[in-house]
Structures are given as C-alpha cells and as structure tokens.
PDB file of C-alpha atoms in Angstrom:
ATOM      1  CA  GLY A 272      10.416   9.013  -9.777  1.00  0.00           C
ATOM      2  CA  ALA A 273       7.439  10.799  -8.232  1.00  0.00           C
ATOM      3  CA  VAL A 274       7.927  11.604  -4.106  1.00  0.00           C
ATOM      4  CA  VAL A 275       5.140  11.346  -1.812  1.00  0.00           C
ATOM      5  CA  SER A 276       6.402  12.662   1.528  1.00  0.00           C
ATOM      6  CA  GLN A 277       5.423  12.241   5.017  1.00  0.00           C
ATOM      7  CA  HIS A 278       5.836  13.025   8.796  1.00  0.00           C
ATOM      8  CA  PRO A 279       6.677  12.530  11.284  1.00  0.00           C
ATOM      9  CA  SER A 280       7.928   9.145  10.548  1.00  0.00           C
ATOM     10  CA  ARG A 281       7.636   7.974  14.463  1.00  0.00           C
ATOM     11  CA  VAL A 282       4.945   9.241  16.166  1.00  0.00           C
ATOM     12  CA  ILE A 283       4.659   8.890  19.878  1.00  0.00           C
ATOM     13  CA  CYS A 284       2.263  10.638  21.901  1.00  0.00           C
ATOM     14  CA  LYS A 285       0.185  10.366  25.763  1.00  0.00           C
ATOM     15  CA  SER A 286      -3.420   9.057  25.604  1.00  0.00           C
ATOM     16  CA  GLY A 287      -6.685  11.590  24.929  1.00  0.00           C
ATOM     17  CA  THR A 288      -4.104  13.498  22.916  1.00  0.00           C
ATOM     18  CA  SER A 289      -4.304  14.596  18.833  1.00  0.00           C
ATOM     19  CA  VAL A 290      -1.459  13.124  16.352  1.00  0.00           C
ATOM     20  CA  LYS A 291      -1.478  15.359  12.601  1.00  0.00           C
ATOM     21  CA  ILE A 292       0.462  13.594  10.231  1.00  0.00           C
ATOM     22  CA  GLU A 293       0.987  15.294   6.966  1.00  0.00           C
ATOM     23  CA  CYS A 294       0.590  13.872   3.604  1.00  0.00           C
ATOM     24  CA  ARG A 295       2.694  15.722   1.343  1.00  0.00           C
ATOM     25  CA  SER A 296       3.435  15.258  -2.724  1.00  0.00           C
ATOM     26  CA  LEU A 297       6.763  17.078  -3.232  1.00  0.00           C
ATOM     27  CA  ASP A 298       6.997  17.191  -7.365  1.00  0.00           C
ATOM     28  CA  PHE A 299       3.640  16.869  -8.919  1.00  0.00           C
ATOM     29  CA  GLN A 300       0.246  17.875  -7.599  1.00  0.00           C
ATOM     30  CA  ALA A 301      -2.430  15.335  -6.672  1.00  0.00           C
ATOM     31  CA  THR A 302      -6.403  15.463  -5.798  1.00  0.00           C
ATOM     32  CA  THR A 303      -6.897  12.161  -4.638  1.00  0.00           C
ATOM     33  CA  MET A 304      -4.896  10.780  -2.090  1.00  0.00           C
ATOM     34  CA  PHE A 305      -5.596   7.614  -0.269  1.00  0.00           C
ATOM     35  CA  TRP A 306      -5.030   6.638   3.585  1.00  0.00           C
ATOM     36  CA  TYR A 307      -3.668   3.529   4.719  1.00  0.00           C
ATOM     37  CA  ARG A 308      -3.630   1.924   8.360  1.00  0.00           C
ATOM     38  CA  GLN A 309      -1.191  -1.577   8.647  1.00  0.00           C
ATOM     39  CA  PHE A 310      -1.083  -3.399  11.647  1.00  0.00           C
ATOM     40  CA  PRO A 311       2.081  -4.927  12.555  1.00  0.00           C
ATOM     41  CA  LYS A 312       2.095  -8.670  10.089  1.00  0.00           C
ATOM     42  CA  GLN A 313      -0.649  -7.363   8.835  1.00  0.00           C
ATOM     43  CA  SER A 314      -1.933  -5.733   5.840  1.00  0.00           C
ATOM     44  CA  LEU A 315      -2.975  -1.987   4.211  1.00  0.00           C
ATOM     45  CA  MET A 316      -6.573  -1.568   5.224  1.00  0.00           C
ATOM     46  CA  LEU A 317      -7.791   1.589   3.306  1.00  0.00           C
ATOM     47  CA  MET A 318      -9.386   4.143   5.334  1.00  0.00           C
ATOM     48  CA  ALA A 319     -10.072   7.022   3.440  1.00  0.00           C
ATOM     49  CA  THR A 320     -10.039   8.943   0.161  1.00  0.00           C
ATOM     50  CA  SER A 321      -9.101  12.116   0.322  1.00  0.00           C
ATOM     51  CA  ASN A 322     -10.208  14.536  -2.242  1.00  0.00           C
ATOM     52  CA  GLU A 323      -8.589  17.709  -2.204  1.00  0.00           C
ATOM     53  CA  GLY A 324     -11.312  20.887  -1.732  1.00  0.00           C
ATOM     54  CA  SER A 325     -14.259  18.377  -0.018  1.00  0.00           C
ATOM     55  CA  LYS A 326     -15.183  15.811   2.180  1.00  0.00           C
ATOM     56  CA  ALA A 327     -12.301  12.532   2.989  1.00  0.00           C
ATOM     57  CA  THR A 328     -14.256   9.661   2.098  1.00  0.00           C
ATOM     58  CA  TYR A 329     -14.474   6.757   4.315  1.00  0.00           C
ATOM     59  CA  GLU A 330     -14.550   3.383   4.636  1.00  0.00           C
ATOM     60  CA  GLN A 331     -16.885   1.221   6.612  1.00  0.00           C
ATOM     61  CA  GLY A 332     -16.434   1.045   9.784  1.00  0.00           C
ATOM     62  CA  VAL A 333     -13.991   4.014   9.954  1.00  0.00           C
ATOM     63  CA  GLU A 334     -15.085   6.313  13.002  1.00  0.00           C
ATOM     64  CA  LYS A 335     -14.783   9.642  10.346  1.00  0.00           C
ATOM     65  CA  ASP A 336     -14.768  11.914  13.561  1.00  0.00           C
ATOM     66  CA  LYS A 337     -12.441  10.235  15.040  1.00  0.00           C
ATOM     67  CA  PHE A 338      -9.965  10.328  11.478  1.00  0.00           C
ATOM     68  CA  LEU A 339     -10.210  13.933  10.780  1.00  0.00           C
ATOM     69  CA  ILE A 340      -8.885  13.889   6.826  1.00  0.00           C
ATOM     70  CA  ASN A 341      -8.171  17.419   5.371  1.00  0.00           C
ATOM     71  CA  HIS A 342      -6.840  17.492   1.934  1.00  0.00           C
ATOM     72  CA  ALA A 343      -6.267  21.436   1.541  1.00  0.00           C
ATOM     73  CA  SER A 344      -4.203  21.859  -1.518  1.00  0.00           C
ATOM     74  CA  LEU A 345      -3.139  19.762  -4.664  1.00  0.00           C
ATOM     75  CA  THR A 346       0.487  18.989  -2.834  1.00  0.00           C
ATOM     76  CA  LEU A 347      -0.782  18.213   0.825  1.00  0.00           C
ATOM     77  CA  SER A 348      -3.476  16.058   2.616  1.00  0.00           C
ATOM     78  CA  THR A 349      -3.602  15.638   6.777  1.00  0.00           C
ATOM     79  CA  LEU A 350      -5.018  12.874   9.231  1.00  0.00           C
ATOM     80  CA  THR A 351      -5.736  13.705  12.640  1.00  0.00           C
ATOM     81  CA  VAL A 352      -5.622  10.921  15.297  1.00  0.00           C
ATOM     82  CA  THR A 353      -8.318  13.088  18.034  1.00  0.00           C
ATOM     83  CA  SER A 354      -8.846  11.609  21.597  1.00  0.00           C
ATOM     84  CA  ALA A 355      -5.860   8.574  20.181  1.00  0.00           C
ATOM     85  CA  HIS A 356      -5.745   5.866  22.117  1.00  0.00           C
ATOM     86  CA  PRO A 357      -3.812   2.313  23.026  1.00  0.00           C
ATOM     87  CA  GLU A 358      -5.137   1.067  20.280  1.00  0.00           C
ATOM     88  CA  ASP A 359      -5.103   3.474  17.863  1.00  0.00           C
ATOM     89  CA  SER A 360      -0.954   2.484  16.909  1.00  0.00           C
ATOM     90  CA  SER A 361      -0.511   2.021  14.430  1.00  0.00           C
ATOM     91  CA  PHE A 362       1.780   2.384  11.673  1.00  0.00           C
ATOM     92  CA  TYR A 363       0.063   5.083   8.581  1.00  0.00           C
ATOM     93  CA  ILE A 364       0.765   4.959   5.678  1.00  0.00           C
ATOM     94  CA  CYS A 365      -0.250   7.852   2.777  1.00  0.00           C
ATOM     95  CA  SER A 366      -0.714   7.114  -1.568  1.00  0.00           C
ATOM     96  CA  ALA A 367      -1.032   9.804  -3.925  1.00  0.00           C
ATOM     97  CA  LYS A 368      -2.243   9.776  -7.226  1.00  0.00           C
ATOM     98  CA  GLY A 369      -0.319  11.213 -10.051  1.00  0.00           C
ATOM     99  CA  GLU A 370      -2.816  13.376 -12.729  1.00  0.00           C
ATOM    100  CA  ASN A 371      -1.155  12.690 -15.212  1.00  0.00           C
ATOM    101  CA  THR A 372      -0.709   8.707 -14.872  1.00  0.00           C
ATOM    102  CA  GLY A 373      -2.642   7.915 -12.663  1.00  0.00           C
ATOM    103  CA  GLU A 374      -0.182   6.318 -10.942  1.00  0.00           C
ATOM    104  CA  LEU A 375      -0.300   5.499  -7.173  1.00  0.00           C
ATOM    105  CA  PHE A 376       2.865   6.649  -5.027  1.00  0.00           C
ATOM    106  CA  PHE A 377       3.073   5.969  -2.072  1.00  0.00           C
ATOM    107  CA  GLY A 378       4.769   7.851   1.516  1.00  0.00           C
ATOM    108  CA  GLU A 379       6.867   6.163   3.933  1.00  0.00           C
ATOM    109  CA  GLY A 380       4.454   5.840   6.907  1.00  0.00           C
ATOM    110  CA  SER A 381       4.547   7.163  10.290  1.00  0.00           C
ATOM    111  CA  ARG A 382       4.661   4.962  12.905  1.00  0.00           C
ATOM    112  CA  LEU A 383       2.536   5.919  15.909  1.00  0.00           C
ATOM    113  CA  THR A 384       2.093   5.066  19.377  1.00  0.00           C
ATOM    114  CA  VAL A 385      -0.040   5.634  21.738  1.00  0.00           C
ATOM    115  CA  LEU A 386       0.690   4.960  25.099  1.00  0.00           C
TER     116      LEU A 386
ATOM    117  CA  GLY B 135     -16.168  -7.024  -2.264  1.00  0.00           C
ATOM    118  CA  ASN B 136     -12.980  -7.222  -3.634  1.00  0.00           C
ATOM    119  CA  SER B 137      -9.746  -9.163  -2.103  1.00  0.00           C
ATOM    120  CA  VAL B 138      -6.488 -10.806  -2.326  1.00  0.00           C
ATOM    121  CA  THR B 139      -4.923 -14.028  -0.644  1.00  0.00           C
ATOM    122  CA  GLN B 140      -1.645 -14.431  -0.873  1.00  0.00           C
ATOM    123  CA  MET B 141       0.721 -17.805   0.272  1.00  0.00           C
ATOM    124  CA  GLU B 142       1.558 -17.326   3.909  1.00  0.00           C
ATOM    125  CA  GLY B 143       5.437 -16.506   4.635  1.00  0.00           C
ATOM    126  CA  PRO B 144       7.491 -16.395   5.822  1.00  0.00           C
ATOM    127  CA  VAL B 145       9.228 -17.620   3.284  1.00  0.00           C
ATOM    128  CA  THR B 146      13.507 -18.602   3.487  1.00  0.00           C
ATOM    129  CA  LEU B 147      15.221 -18.881   0.350  1.00  0.00           C
ATOM    130  CA  SER B 148      18.951 -19.472  -0.243  1.00  0.00           C
ATOM    131  CA  GLU B 149      20.457 -16.868  -2.975  1.00  0.00           C
ATOM    132  CA  GLU B 150      19.394 -17.362  -6.479  1.00  0.00           C
ATOM    133  CA  ALA B 151      17.250 -19.828  -5.512  1.00  0.00           C
ATOM    134  CA  PHE B 152      13.848 -19.605  -7.621  1.00  0.00           C
ATOM    135  CA  LEU B 153      11.011 -17.503  -5.630  1.00  0.00           C
ATOM    136  CA  THR B 154       7.055 -18.070  -7.008  1.00  0.00           C
ATOM    137  CA  ILE B 155       4.606 -16.483  -4.613  1.00  0.00           C
ATOM    138  CA  ASN B 156       1.240 -16.751  -5.182  1.00  0.00           C
ATOM    139  CA  CYS B 157      -1.836 -14.827  -5.394  1.00  0.00           C
ATOM    140  CA  THR B 158      -5.159 -15.038  -6.727  1.00  0.00           C
ATOM    141  CA  TYR B 159      -7.251 -12.703  -6.133  1.00  0.00           C
ATOM    142  CA  THR B 160     -12.052 -11.652  -6.129  1.00  0.00           C
ATOM    143  CA  ALA B 161     -13.368  -8.560  -8.066  1.00  0.00           C
ATOM    144  CA  THR B 162     -15.448  -7.205  -9.873  1.00  0.00           C
ATOM    145  CA  GLY B 163     -15.253  -6.617 -13.461  1.00  0.00           C
ATOM    146  CA  TYR B 164     -11.536  -6.552 -15.079  1.00  0.00           C
ATOM    147  CA  PRO B 165      -9.330  -4.378 -11.925  1.00  0.00           C
ATOM    148  CA  SER B 166      -6.063  -3.316 -12.678  1.00  0.00           C
ATOM    149  CA  LEU B 167      -3.079  -6.467  -9.778  1.00  0.00           C
ATOM    150  CA  PHE B 168      -0.148  -5.042  -8.519  1.00  0.00           C
ATOM    151  CA  TRP B 169       2.863  -6.221  -6.367  1.00  0.00           C
ATOM    152  CA  TYR B 170       4.500  -4.009  -4.248  1.00  0.00           C
ATOM    153  CA  VAL B 171       7.959  -4.402  -2.608  1.00  0.00           C
ATOM    154  CA  GLN B 172       7.920  -3.071   1.393  1.00  0.00           C
ATOM    155  CA  TYR B 173      12.309  -3.351   1.759  1.00  0.00           C
ATOM    156  CA  PRO B 174      12.778  -3.019   5.447  1.00  0.00           C
ATOM    157  CA  GLY B 175      12.364   0.180   7.123  1.00  0.00           C
ATOM    158  CA  GLU B 176      11.165   1.798   3.980  1.00  0.00           C
ATOM    159  CA  GLY B 177       7.652   2.195   2.486  1.00  0.00           C
ATOM    160  CA  LEU B 178       5.703   0.666  -0.021  1.00  0.00           C
ATOM    161  CA  GLN B 179       7.317   0.818  -3.855  1.00  0.00           C
ATOM    162  CA  LEU B 180       5.818  -0.473  -6.684  1.00  0.00           C
ATOM    163  CA  LEU B 181       7.245  -3.567  -7.864  1.00  0.00           C
ATOM    164  CA  LEU B 182       5.532  -3.862 -11.306  1.00  0.00           C
ATOM    165  CA  LYS B 183       1.843  -4.198 -12.105  1.00  0.00           C
ATOM    166  CA  ALA B 184      -0.506  -5.616 -15.141  1.00  0.00           C
ATOM    167  CA  THR B 185      -3.883  -3.648 -16.199  1.00  0.00           C
ATOM    168  CA  LYS B 186      -5.444  -6.499 -18.693  1.00  0.00           C
ATOM    169  CA  ALA B 187      -6.114 -10.201 -18.603  1.00  0.00           C
ATOM    170  CA  ASP B 188      -3.002 -12.036 -20.084  1.00  0.00           C
ATOM    171  CA  ASP B 189      -0.125  -9.194 -19.166  1.00  0.00           C
ATOM    172  CA  LYS B 190       2.623  -9.574 -18.030  1.00  0.00           C
ATOM    173  CA  GLY B 191       4.270  -7.322 -15.436  1.00  0.00           C
ATOM    174  CA  SER B 192       8.281  -7.806 -15.521  1.00  0.00           C
ATOM    175  CA  ASN B 193      10.538  -5.583 -13.358  1.00  0.00           C
ATOM    176  CA  LYS B 194      14.191  -6.231 -12.401  1.00  0.00           C
ATOM    177  CA  GLY B 195      14.200  -9.680 -13.124  1.00  0.00           C
ATOM    178  CA  PHE B 196      10.952 -10.269 -11.418  1.00  0.00           C
ATOM    179  CA  GLU B 197       7.828 -11.139 -13.525  1.00  0.00           C
ATOM    180  CA  ALA B 198       3.842 -11.703 -12.873  1.00  0.00           C
ATOM    181  CA  THR B 199       1.377 -12.654 -15.558  1.00  0.00           C
ATOM    182  CA  TYR B 200      -2.431 -11.959 -14.863  1.00  0.00           C
ATOM    183  CA  ARG B 201      -4.667 -15.177 -15.377  1.00  0.00           C
ATOM    184  CA  LYS B 202      -7.896 -14.139 -15.743  1.00  0.00           C
ATOM    185  CA  GLU B 203      -9.472 -17.780 -15.710  1.00  0.00           C
ATOM    186  CA  THR B 204      -7.191 -18.642 -12.534  1.00  0.00           C
ATOM    187  CA  THR B 205      -8.160 -15.212 -10.848  1.00  0.00           C
ATOM    188  CA  SER B 206      -4.179 -15.478 -10.227  1.00  0.00           C
ATOM    189  CA  PHE B 207      -1.724 -12.911 -10.766  1.00  0.00           C
ATOM    190  CA  HIS B 208       2.051 -14.859  -9.238  1.00  0.00           C
ATOM    191  CA  LEU B 209       4.997 -13.438  -8.597  1.00  0.00           C
ATOM    192  CA  GLU B 210       8.403 -15.488  -9.957  1.00  0.00           C
ATOM    193  CA  LYS B 211      11.658 -15.015 -10.069  1.00  0.00           C
ATOM    194  CA  GLY B 212      14.171 -17.006 -11.678  1.00  0.00           C
ATOM    195  CA  SER B 213      17.168 -16.228  -9.411  1.00  0.00           C
ATOM    196  CA  VAL B 214      16.695 -14.489  -6.161  1.00  0.00           C
ATOM    197  CA  GLN B 215      18.825 -11.930  -4.148  1.00  0.00           C
ATOM    198  CA  VAL B 216      19.912 -10.896  -0.832  1.00  0.00           C
ATOM    199  CA  SER B 217      19.163  -8.044  -1.678  1.00  0.00           C
ATOM    200  CA  ASP B 218      15.699  -9.288  -2.557  1.00  0.00           C
ATOM    201  CA  SER B 219      14.844  -9.291   0.944  1.00  0.00           C
ATOM    202  CA  ALA B 220      11.112  -7.415   1.554  1.00  0.00           C
ATOM    203  CA  VAL B 221       7.891  -7.598   1.999  1.00  0.00           C
ATOM    204  CA  TYR B 222       5.651  -8.561  -1.036  1.00  0.00           C
ATOM    205  CA  PHE B 223       1.980  -7.296  -1.091  1.00  0.00           C
ATOM    206  CA  CYS B 224      -0.636  -8.390  -4.282  1.00  0.00           C
ATOM    207  CA  ALA B 225      -2.956  -5.788  -4.124  1.00  0.00           C
ATOM    208  CA  LEU B 226      -5.633  -4.567  -6.812  1.00  0.00           C
ATOM    209  CA  THR B 227      -8.307  -2.082  -7.439  1.00  0.00           C
ATOM    210  CA  GLY B 228     -10.826  -0.944  -9.671  1.00  0.00           C
ATOM    211  CA  ALA B 229     -10.693  -0.542 -13.660  1.00  0.00           C
ATOM    212  CA  GLY B 230     -10.856   2.825 -13.456  1.00  0.00           C
ATOM    213  CA  GLY B 231     -12.203   6.577 -12.860  1.00  0.00           C
ATOM    214  CA  THR B 232     -13.046   7.015  -9.576  1.00  0.00           C
ATOM    215  CA  SER B 233     -11.930   3.092  -7.956  1.00  0.00           C
ATOM    216  CA  TYR B 234      -9.006   3.823  -9.284  1.00  0.00           C
ATOM    217  CA  GLY B 235      -6.160   3.941  -6.680  1.00  0.00           C
ATOM    218  CA  LYS B 236      -8.792   2.161  -3.488  1.00  0.00           C
ATOM    219  CA  LEU B 237      -6.494  -0.880  -3.236  1.00  0.00           C
ATOM    220  CA  THR B 238      -7.213  -3.618  -2.078  1.00  0.00           C
ATOM    221  CA  PHE B 239      -4.141  -5.588  -0.079  1.00  0.00           C
ATOM    222  CA  GLY B 240      -3.529  -8.766   0.398  1.00  0.00           C
ATOM    223  CA  GLN B 241      -2.127  -9.928   4.227  1.00  0.00           C
ATOM    224  CA  GLY B 242       2.070  -9.253   2.695  1.00  0.00           C
ATOM    225  CA  THR B 243       4.127 -12.342   2.725  1.00  0.00           C
ATOM    226  CA  ILE B 244       7.476 -11.870   3.679  1.00  0.00           C
ATOM    227  CA  LEU B 245      10.934 -13.429   2.093  1.00  0.00           C
ATOM    228  CA  THR B 246      14.039 -13.514   3.253  1.00  0.00           C
ATOM    229  CA  VAL B 247      16.995 -14.391   1.211  1.00  0.00           C
ATOM    230  CA  HIS B 248      20.248 -15.958   2.552  1.00  0.00           C
ATOM    231  CA  PRO B 249      23.386 -16.664   1.320  1.00  0.00           C
TER     232      PRO B 249
END
C-alpha cells in the first residue's frame, strides 16, 4: 500500500528554538496533506490542511505564525514549530490523501519534546 | 460542527472474548465513517470504513455497520487475539470534495487482550 513517512520520529529541543518536521508521500503524489496533533491519552486534533502550491488552511485556534506549513512539492509537506515552548510538546501526525482513490494514509508520527 | 464520541476505555479482555467498542457521531449531511488502529509504537492504520448508510465495513475479523438512524458505527469482533491490543479510533469526514480528508476523531479506546 501507499506509504507516508515522517521525519524525525523523535526530536528534543530547547525552548525558543524552531523545529521542522517533514511528511513525505513515498510512492504517490499528494496535493493535499493534513497535520494533526495528539496529546497524551487524547484524540487527534486537526491543525491544518496543507495544499501543494498554496497557503495552508488552519483550523480555528491554531496559530499559523507558530505552526508554519509549507507544501512545496507533490510529495513533501513540512511543519515548522517556531519558537517552541514546553506546551508545544506533543505527538504530531501527518496524513496524505491519495490522488486516485482519495484514501488517507498516515505517517508514523513525530514526538516533539521541548525542554 | 462534527463530533465523534467513543466509549471510554481502557478495555481489557481475555483472548477469544467478544469485543464491542461503541462509537456515535454528530455530523451534517452524510459523512464517511472510519475505524483506525494504532499499534504500540506505530502510526495510524485504517482498519475499516463505510461511506453510506447501512454499509458494513470489515477487515481482519472486525466489523462495523453505518447506522444513520442511531448515528452509530460500533466496532465488533467475535474473538479477539492478543495481537489486537492497540488503540482504536473512530473517525468521520465530510461527504466529499475539499472536506474529504479532514478527519474528526473520537478520543480513542485502549484495548488490551490477555492470553
């Protein structure tokens, strides 16, 4: 089946620094990708919809200047957490929509810990 | 807006027991319904789905029927195995177009199966 890969799977950073997380569709093109955030023992919350070649669409309450999303190619979307703080520590998951079937494929997730 | 409510866990069963995880939803129109599974240390995987009322999704012995009259999509399995231990998420998305792919997740149910 289709594969979506996230990198890094784990990252630890100091407060105030920025962290970039990559989401790649390995064997298909994805004009649309989604970024979710999962808190411990809680559900996944949609943060934004990433569209190739255009600006991302953010969900209500998500700071677009803090969570920068770039979808520069049909196989890559990046999420940059800017000026990270401990409250940004979370599990971030991306998904990509398959162009032919519309099926959704999820990455393995990236665990961010901000010290 | 859309919402999904799952039965609270954790659920602990013995091998070969019958499993039911309740899921009810609130949505406008005719959403598509999904069950995703997250095994320990892995990303989300689609378990099954149903796209219209009375559809039954099935996979790996799991089943769920799209019940519009009760707005439910309960997950069932007749005989669970230790390898079914995971977190299960019920989710829905809009009927189509640009809304498809923006998943709304339930809170997840942890299932532990003992030998």
